[in-house]
PDB file of C-alpha atoms in Angstrom:
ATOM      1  CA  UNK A   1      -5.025   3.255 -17.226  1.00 61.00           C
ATOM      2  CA  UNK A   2      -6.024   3.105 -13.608  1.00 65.00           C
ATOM      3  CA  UNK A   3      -5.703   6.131 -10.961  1.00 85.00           C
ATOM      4  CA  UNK A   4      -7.245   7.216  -7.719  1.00 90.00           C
ATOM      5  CA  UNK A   5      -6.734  10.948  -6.672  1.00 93.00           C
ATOM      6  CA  UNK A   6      -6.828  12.141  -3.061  1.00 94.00           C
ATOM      7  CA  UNK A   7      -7.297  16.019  -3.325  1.00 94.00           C
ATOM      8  CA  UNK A   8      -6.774  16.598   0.355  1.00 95.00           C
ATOM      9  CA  UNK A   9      -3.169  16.696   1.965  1.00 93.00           C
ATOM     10  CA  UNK A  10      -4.219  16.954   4.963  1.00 96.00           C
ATOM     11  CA  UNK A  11      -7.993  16.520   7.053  1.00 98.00           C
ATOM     12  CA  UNK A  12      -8.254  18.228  10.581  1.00 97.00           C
ATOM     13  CA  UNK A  13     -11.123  17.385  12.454  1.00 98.00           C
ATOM     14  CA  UNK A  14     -12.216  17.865  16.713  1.00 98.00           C
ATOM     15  CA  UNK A  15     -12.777  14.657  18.384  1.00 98.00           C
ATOM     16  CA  UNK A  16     -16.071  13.294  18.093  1.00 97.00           C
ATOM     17  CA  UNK A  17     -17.372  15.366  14.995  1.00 98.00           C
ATOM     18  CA  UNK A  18     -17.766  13.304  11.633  1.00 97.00           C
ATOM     19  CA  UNK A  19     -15.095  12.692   9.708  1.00 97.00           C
ATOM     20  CA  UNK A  20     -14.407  12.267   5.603  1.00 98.00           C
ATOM     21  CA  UNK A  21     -11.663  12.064   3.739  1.00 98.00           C
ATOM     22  CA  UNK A  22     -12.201  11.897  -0.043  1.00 98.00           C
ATOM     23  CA  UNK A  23     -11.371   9.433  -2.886  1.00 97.00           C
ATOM     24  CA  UNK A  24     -12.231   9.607  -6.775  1.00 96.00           C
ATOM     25  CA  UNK A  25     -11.077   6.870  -9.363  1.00 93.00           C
ATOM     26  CA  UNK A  26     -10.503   6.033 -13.221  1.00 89.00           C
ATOM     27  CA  UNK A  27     -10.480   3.273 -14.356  1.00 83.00           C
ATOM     28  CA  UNK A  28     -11.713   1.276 -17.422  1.00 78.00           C
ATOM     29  CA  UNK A  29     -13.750  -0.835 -16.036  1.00 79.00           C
ATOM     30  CA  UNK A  30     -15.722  -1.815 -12.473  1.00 81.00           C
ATOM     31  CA  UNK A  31     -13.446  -0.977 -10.043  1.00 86.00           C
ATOM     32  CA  UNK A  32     -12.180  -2.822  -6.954  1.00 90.00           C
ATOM     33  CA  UNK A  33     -11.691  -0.210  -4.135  1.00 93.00           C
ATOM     34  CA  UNK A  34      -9.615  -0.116  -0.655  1.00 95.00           C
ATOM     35  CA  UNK A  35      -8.721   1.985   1.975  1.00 97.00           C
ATOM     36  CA  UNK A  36      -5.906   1.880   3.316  1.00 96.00           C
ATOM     37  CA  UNK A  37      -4.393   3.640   7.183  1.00 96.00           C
ATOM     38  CA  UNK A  38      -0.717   3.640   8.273  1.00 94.00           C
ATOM     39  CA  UNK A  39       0.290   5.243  11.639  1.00 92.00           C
ATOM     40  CA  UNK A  40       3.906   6.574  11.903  1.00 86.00           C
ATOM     41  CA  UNK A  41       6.673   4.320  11.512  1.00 79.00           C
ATOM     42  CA  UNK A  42       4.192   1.745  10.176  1.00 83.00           C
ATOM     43  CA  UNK A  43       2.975  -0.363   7.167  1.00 88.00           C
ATOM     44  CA  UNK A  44      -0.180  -0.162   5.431  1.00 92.00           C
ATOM     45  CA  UNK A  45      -3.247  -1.669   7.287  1.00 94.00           C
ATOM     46  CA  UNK A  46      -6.467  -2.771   5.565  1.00 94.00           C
ATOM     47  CA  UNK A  47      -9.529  -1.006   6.615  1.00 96.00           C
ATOM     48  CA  UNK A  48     -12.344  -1.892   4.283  1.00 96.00           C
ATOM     49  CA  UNK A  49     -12.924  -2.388   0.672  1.00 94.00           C
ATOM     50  CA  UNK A  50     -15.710  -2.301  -2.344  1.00 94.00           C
ATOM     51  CA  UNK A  51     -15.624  -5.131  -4.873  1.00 89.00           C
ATOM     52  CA  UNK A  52     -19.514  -5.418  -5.661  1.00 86.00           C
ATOM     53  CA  UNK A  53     -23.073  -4.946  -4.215  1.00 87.00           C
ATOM     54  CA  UNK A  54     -24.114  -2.630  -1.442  1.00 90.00           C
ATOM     55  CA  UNK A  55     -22.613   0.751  -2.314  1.00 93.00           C
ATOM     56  CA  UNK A  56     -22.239   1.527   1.143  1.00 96.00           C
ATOM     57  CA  UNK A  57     -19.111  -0.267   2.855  1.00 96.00           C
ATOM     58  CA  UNK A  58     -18.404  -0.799   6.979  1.00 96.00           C
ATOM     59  CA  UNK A  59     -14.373  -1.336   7.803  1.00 94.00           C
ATOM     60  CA  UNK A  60     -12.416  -1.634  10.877  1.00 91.00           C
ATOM     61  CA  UNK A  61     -12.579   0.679  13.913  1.00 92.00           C
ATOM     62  CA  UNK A  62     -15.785   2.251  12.928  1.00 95.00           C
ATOM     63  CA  UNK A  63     -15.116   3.598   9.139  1.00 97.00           C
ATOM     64  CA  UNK A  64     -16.716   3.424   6.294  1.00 97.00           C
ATOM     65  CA  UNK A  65     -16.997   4.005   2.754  1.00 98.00           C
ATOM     66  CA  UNK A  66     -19.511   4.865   0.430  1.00 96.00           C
ATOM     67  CA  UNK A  67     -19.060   3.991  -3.491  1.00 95.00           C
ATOM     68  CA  UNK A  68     -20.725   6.059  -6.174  1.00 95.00           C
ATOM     69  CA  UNK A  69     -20.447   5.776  -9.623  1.00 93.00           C
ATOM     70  CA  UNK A  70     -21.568   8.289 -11.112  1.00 93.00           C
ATOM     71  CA  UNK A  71     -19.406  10.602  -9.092  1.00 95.00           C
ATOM     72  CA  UNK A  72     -16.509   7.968  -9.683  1.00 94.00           C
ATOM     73  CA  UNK A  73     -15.899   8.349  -5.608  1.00 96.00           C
ATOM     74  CA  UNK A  74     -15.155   5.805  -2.532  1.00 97.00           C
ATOM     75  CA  UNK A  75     -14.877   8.463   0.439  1.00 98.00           C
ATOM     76  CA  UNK A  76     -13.932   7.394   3.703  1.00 98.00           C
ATOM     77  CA  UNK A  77     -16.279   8.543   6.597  1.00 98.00           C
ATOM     78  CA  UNK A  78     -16.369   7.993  10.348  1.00 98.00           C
ATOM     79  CA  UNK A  79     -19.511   9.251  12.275  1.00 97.00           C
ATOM     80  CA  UNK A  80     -17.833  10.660  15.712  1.00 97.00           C
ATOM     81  CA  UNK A  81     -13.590  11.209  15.272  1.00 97.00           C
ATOM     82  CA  UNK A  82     -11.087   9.877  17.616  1.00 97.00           C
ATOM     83  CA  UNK A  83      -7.859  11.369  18.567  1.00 97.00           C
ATOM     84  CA  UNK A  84      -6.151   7.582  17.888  1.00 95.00           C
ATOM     85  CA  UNK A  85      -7.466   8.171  13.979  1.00 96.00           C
ATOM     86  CA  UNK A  86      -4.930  10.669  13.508  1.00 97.00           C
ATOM     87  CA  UNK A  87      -2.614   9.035  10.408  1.00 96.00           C
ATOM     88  CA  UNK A  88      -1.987   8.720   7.197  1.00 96.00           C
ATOM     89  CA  UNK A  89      -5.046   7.453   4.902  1.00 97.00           C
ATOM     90  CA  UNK A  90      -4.350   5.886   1.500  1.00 96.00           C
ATOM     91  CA  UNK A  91      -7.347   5.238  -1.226  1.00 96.00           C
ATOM     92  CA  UNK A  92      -6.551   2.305  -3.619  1.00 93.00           C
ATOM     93  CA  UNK A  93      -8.157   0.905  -6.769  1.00 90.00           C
ATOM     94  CA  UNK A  94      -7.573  -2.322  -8.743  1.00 83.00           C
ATOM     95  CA  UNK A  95      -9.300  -2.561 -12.406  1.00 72.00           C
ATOM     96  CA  UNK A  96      -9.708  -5.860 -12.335  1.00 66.00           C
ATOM     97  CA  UNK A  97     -10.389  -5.664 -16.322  1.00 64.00           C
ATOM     98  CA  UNK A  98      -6.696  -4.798 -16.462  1.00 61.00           C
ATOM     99  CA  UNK A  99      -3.586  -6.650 -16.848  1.00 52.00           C
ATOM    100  CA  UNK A 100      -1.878  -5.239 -13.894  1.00 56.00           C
ATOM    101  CA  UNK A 101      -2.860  -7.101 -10.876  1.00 62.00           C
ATOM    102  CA  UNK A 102      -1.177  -5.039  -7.769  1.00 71.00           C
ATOM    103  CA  UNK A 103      -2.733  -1.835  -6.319  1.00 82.00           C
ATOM    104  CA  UNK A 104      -2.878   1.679  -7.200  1.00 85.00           C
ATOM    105  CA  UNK A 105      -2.717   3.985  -4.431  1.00 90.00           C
ATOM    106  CA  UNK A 106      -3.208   7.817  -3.788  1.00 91.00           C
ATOM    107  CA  UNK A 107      -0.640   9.972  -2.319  1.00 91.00           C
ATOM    108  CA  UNK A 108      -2.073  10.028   0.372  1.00 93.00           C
ATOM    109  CA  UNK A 109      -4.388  12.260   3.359  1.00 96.00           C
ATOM    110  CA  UNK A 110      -2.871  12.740   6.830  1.00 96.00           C
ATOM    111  CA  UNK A 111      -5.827  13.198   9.355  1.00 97.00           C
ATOM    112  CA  UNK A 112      -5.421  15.068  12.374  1.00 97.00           C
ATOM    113  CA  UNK A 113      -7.960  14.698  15.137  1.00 97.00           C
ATOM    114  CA  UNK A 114      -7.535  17.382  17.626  1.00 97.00           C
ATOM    115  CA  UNK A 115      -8.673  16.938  21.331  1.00 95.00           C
TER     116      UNK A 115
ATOM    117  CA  UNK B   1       0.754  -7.839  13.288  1.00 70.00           C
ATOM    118  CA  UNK B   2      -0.203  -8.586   9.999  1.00 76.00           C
ATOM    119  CA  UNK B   3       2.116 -11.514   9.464  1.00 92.00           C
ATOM    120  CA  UNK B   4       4.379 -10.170   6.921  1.00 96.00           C
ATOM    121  CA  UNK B   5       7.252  -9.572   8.498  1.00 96.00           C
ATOM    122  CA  UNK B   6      10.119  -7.146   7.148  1.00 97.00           C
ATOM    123  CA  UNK B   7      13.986  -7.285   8.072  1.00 97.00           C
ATOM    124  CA  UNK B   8      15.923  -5.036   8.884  1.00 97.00           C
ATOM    125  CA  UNK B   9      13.640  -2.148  10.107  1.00 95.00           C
ATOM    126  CA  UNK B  10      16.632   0.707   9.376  1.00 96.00           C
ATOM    127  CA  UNK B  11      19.462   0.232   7.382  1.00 96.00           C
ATOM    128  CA  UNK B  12      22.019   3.100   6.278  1.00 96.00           C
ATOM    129  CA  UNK B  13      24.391   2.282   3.258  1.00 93.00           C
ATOM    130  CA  UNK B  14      26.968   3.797   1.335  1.00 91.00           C
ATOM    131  CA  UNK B  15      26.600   4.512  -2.351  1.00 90.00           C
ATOM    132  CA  UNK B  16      28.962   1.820  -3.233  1.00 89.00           C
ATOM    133  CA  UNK B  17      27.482  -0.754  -0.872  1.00 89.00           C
ATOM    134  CA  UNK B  18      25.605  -3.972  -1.038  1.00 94.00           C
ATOM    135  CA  UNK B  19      22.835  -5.092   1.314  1.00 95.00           C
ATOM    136  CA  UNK B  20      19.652  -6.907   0.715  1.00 97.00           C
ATOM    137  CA  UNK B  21      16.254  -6.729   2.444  1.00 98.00           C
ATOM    138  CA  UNK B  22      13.738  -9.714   3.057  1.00 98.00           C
ATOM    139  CA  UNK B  23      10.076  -9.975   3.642  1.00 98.00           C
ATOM    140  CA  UNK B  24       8.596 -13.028   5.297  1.00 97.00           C
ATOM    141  CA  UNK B  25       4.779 -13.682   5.103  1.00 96.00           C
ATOM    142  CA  UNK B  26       3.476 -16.782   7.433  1.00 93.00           C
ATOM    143  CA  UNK B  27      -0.124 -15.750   5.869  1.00 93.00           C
ATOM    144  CA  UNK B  28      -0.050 -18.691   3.625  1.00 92.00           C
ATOM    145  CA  UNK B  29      -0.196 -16.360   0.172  1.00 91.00           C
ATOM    146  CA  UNK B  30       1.017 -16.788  -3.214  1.00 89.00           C
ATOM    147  CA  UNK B  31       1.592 -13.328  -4.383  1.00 89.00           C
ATOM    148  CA  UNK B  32       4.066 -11.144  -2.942  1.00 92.00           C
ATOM    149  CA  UNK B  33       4.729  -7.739  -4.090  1.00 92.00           C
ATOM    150  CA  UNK B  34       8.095  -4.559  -3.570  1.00 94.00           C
ATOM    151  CA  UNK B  35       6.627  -1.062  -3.104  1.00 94.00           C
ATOM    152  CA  UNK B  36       8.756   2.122  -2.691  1.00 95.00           C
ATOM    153  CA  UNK B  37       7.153   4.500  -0.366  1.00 93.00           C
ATOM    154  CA  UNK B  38       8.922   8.359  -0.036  1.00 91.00           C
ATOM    155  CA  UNK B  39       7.663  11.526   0.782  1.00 83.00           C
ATOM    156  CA  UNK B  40       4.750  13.294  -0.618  1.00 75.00           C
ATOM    157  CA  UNK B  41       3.988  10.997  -3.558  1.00 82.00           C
ATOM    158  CA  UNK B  42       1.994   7.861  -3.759  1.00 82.00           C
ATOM    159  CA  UNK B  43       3.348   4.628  -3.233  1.00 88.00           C
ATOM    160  CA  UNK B  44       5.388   3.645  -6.145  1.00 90.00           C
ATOM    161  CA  UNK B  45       4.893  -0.345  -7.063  1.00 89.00           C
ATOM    162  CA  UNK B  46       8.268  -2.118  -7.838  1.00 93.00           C
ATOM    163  CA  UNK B  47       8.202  -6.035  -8.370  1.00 92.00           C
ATOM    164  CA  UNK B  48       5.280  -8.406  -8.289  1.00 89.00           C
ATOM    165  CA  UNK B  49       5.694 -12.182  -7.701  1.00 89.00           C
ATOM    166  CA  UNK B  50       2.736 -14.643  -8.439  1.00 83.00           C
ATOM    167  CA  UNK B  51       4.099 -18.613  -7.427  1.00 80.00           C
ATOM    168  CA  UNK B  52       7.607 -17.392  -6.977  1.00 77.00           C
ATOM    169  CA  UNK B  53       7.551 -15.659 -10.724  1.00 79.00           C
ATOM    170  CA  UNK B  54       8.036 -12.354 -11.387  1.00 79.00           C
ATOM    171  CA  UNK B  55       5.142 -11.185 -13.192  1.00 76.00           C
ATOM    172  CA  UNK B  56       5.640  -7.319 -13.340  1.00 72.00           C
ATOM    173  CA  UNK B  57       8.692  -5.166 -12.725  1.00 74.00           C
ATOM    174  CA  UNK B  58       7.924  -1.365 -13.491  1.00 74.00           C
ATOM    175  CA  UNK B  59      10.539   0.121 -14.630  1.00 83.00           C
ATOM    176  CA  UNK B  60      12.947  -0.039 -11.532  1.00 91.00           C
ATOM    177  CA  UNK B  61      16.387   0.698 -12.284  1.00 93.00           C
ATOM    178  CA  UNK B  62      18.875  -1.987 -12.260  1.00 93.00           C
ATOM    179  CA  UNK B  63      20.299  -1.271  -9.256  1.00 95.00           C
ATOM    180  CA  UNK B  64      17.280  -2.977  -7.292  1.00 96.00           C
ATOM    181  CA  UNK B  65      17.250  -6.977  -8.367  1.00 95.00           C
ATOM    182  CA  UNK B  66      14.300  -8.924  -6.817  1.00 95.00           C
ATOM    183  CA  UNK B  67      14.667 -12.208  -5.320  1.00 95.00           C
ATOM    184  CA  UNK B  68      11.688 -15.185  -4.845  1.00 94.00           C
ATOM    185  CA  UNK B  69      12.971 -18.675  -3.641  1.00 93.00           C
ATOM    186  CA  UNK B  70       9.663 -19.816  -2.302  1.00 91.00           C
ATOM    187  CA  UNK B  71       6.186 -18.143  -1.727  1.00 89.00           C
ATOM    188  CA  UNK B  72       6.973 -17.058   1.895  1.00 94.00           C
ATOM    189  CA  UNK B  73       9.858 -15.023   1.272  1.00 96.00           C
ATOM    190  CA  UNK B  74      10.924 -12.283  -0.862  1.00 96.00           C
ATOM    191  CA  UNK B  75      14.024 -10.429  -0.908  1.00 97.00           C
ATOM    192  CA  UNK B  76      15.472  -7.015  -2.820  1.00 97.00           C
ATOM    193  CA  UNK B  77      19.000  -6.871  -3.033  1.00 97.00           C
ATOM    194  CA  UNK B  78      20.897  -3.304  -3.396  1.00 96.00           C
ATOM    195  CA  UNK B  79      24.070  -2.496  -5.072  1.00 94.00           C
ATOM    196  CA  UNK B  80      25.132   1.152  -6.053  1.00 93.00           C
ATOM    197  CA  UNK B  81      22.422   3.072  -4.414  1.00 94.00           C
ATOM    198  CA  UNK B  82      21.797   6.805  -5.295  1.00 94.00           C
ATOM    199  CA  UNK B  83      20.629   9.223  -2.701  1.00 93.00           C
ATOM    200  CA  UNK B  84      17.483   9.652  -4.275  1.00 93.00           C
ATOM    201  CA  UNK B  85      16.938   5.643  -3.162  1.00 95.00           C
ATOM    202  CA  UNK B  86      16.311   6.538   0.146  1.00 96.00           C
ATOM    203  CA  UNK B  87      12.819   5.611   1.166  1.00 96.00           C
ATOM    204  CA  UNK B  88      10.626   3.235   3.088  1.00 95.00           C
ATOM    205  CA  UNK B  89      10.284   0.147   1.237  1.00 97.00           C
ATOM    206  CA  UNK B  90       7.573  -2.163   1.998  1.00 95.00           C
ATOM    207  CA  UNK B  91       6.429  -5.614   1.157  1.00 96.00           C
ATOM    208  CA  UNK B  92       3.207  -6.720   0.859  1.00 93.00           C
ATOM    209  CA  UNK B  93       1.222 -10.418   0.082  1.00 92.00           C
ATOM    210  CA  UNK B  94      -2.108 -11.581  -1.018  1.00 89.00           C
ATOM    211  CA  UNK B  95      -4.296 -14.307  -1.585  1.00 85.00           C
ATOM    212  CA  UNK B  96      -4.055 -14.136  -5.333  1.00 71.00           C
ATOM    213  CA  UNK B  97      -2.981 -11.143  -7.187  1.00 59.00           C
ATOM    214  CA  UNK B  98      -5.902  -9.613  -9.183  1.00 57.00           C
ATOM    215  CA  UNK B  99      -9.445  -9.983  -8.581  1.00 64.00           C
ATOM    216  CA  UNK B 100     -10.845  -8.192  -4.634  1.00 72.00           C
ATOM    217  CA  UNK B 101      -8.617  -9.632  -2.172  1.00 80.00           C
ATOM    218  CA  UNK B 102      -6.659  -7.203  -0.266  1.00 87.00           C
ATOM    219  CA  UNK B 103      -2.818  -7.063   0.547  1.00 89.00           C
ATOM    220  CA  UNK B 104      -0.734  -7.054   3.934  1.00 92.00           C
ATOM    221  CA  UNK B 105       1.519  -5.158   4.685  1.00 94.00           C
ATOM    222  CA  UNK B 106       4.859  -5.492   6.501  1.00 95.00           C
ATOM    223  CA  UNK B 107       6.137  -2.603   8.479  1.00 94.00           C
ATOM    224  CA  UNK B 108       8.510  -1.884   5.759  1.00 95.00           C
ATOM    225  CA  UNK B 109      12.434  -0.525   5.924  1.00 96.00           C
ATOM    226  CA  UNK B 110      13.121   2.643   6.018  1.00 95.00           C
ATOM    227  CA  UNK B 111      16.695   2.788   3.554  1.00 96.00           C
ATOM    228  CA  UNK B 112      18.722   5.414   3.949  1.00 96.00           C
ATOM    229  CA  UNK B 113      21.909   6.140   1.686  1.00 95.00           C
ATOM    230  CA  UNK B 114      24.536   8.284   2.614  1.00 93.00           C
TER     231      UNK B 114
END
């Protein structure tokens, strides 16, 4: 079976400190990775994702995501926070050695970036 | 905009009612794909389509029937809703389902029965 855990509910950071918001998988096999943001009374918008080669991952509006195996981890990072990156942040994982073909997603991390 | 595009964006509906919700994607993709989004718990896949066919349904009650004419457009039509149905329910399309290609989102619907 495949599974991604978020174990944070909720991420507060100031503006313009660094920023992570963590990720770990299971799966079977080599995993396909995503991250996911939605802002309130929105869908799900891609940000970046890991299917192979360098472990280290750049995304829209300045994220990125690091993929380690041996920690079984794809956290989401952002070097200096911005008060617009205040949402909810969904970690995803496909096993693409798997017959099920859609997403798995975590519950979820709301970040709050205060002024 | 991510060119999947959900109608309506609220709908409220009695228990005993019937009402159906469409997704539209103009992204040119052949898989198309239900999710059930509520509160606190991660979003819960409901129907996936690959070339119009249904190629997983996870264990969604009867009460929510899937509909594919065509690879642009998916519908979910509702009929004897519990409370416990109300959620945000979004659609999503990809390239091909499987493999590293992402999926789009639509804005979803957020369903509320009364």
């Amino acid at each position: 079976a495949q599974s991604v855990a978020q174990p944070e509910d909720q991420v507060n950071v100031a503006e313009g400190n660094p920023l992570t918001v963590k990720c770990t998988y299971s799966v079977s096999g080599n995993p396909y990775l995503f991250w996911y943001v939605q802002y309130p009374n929105r869908g799900l918008q891609f940000l970046l994702k890991y299917i192979t080669g360098d472990n280290l991952v750049k995304g829209s509006y300045g994220f990125e995501a690091e993929f380690n195996k041996s920690q079984t981890s794809f956290h989401l990072k952002k070097p200096s926070a911005l008060v617009s990156d205040s949402a909810l942040y969904f970690c995803a994982v496909r096993d693409p050695s798997n017959s099920g073909y859609a997403l798995n997603f975590g519950k979820g991390t709301s970040l709050l970036v205060t002024p | 905009e991510t060119g999947v595009t959900q109608t309506p964006r609220h709908l409220v509906m009695g228990m005993t009612n019937k009402k159906s919700l469409k997704c539209e994607q103009h992204l040119g993709h052949n898989a198309m794909y239900w999710y059930k989004q509520s509160a606190k718990k991660p979003l819960e896949l409901m129907f996936v389509y690959n070339f119009k066919e249904q190629t997983e349904n996870n264990s969604v009650p009867s009460r929510f029937s899937p509909e594919c004419p065509n690879s642009s457009h998916l519908f979910l039509h509702l009929h004897t809703l519990q409370p416990e149905d109300s959620a945000l329910y979004l659609c999503a399309s990809s390239q091909e389902w499987g493999v590293g290609t992402e999926a789009f989102f639509g804005q979803g619907t957020r369903l509320t029965v009364v």
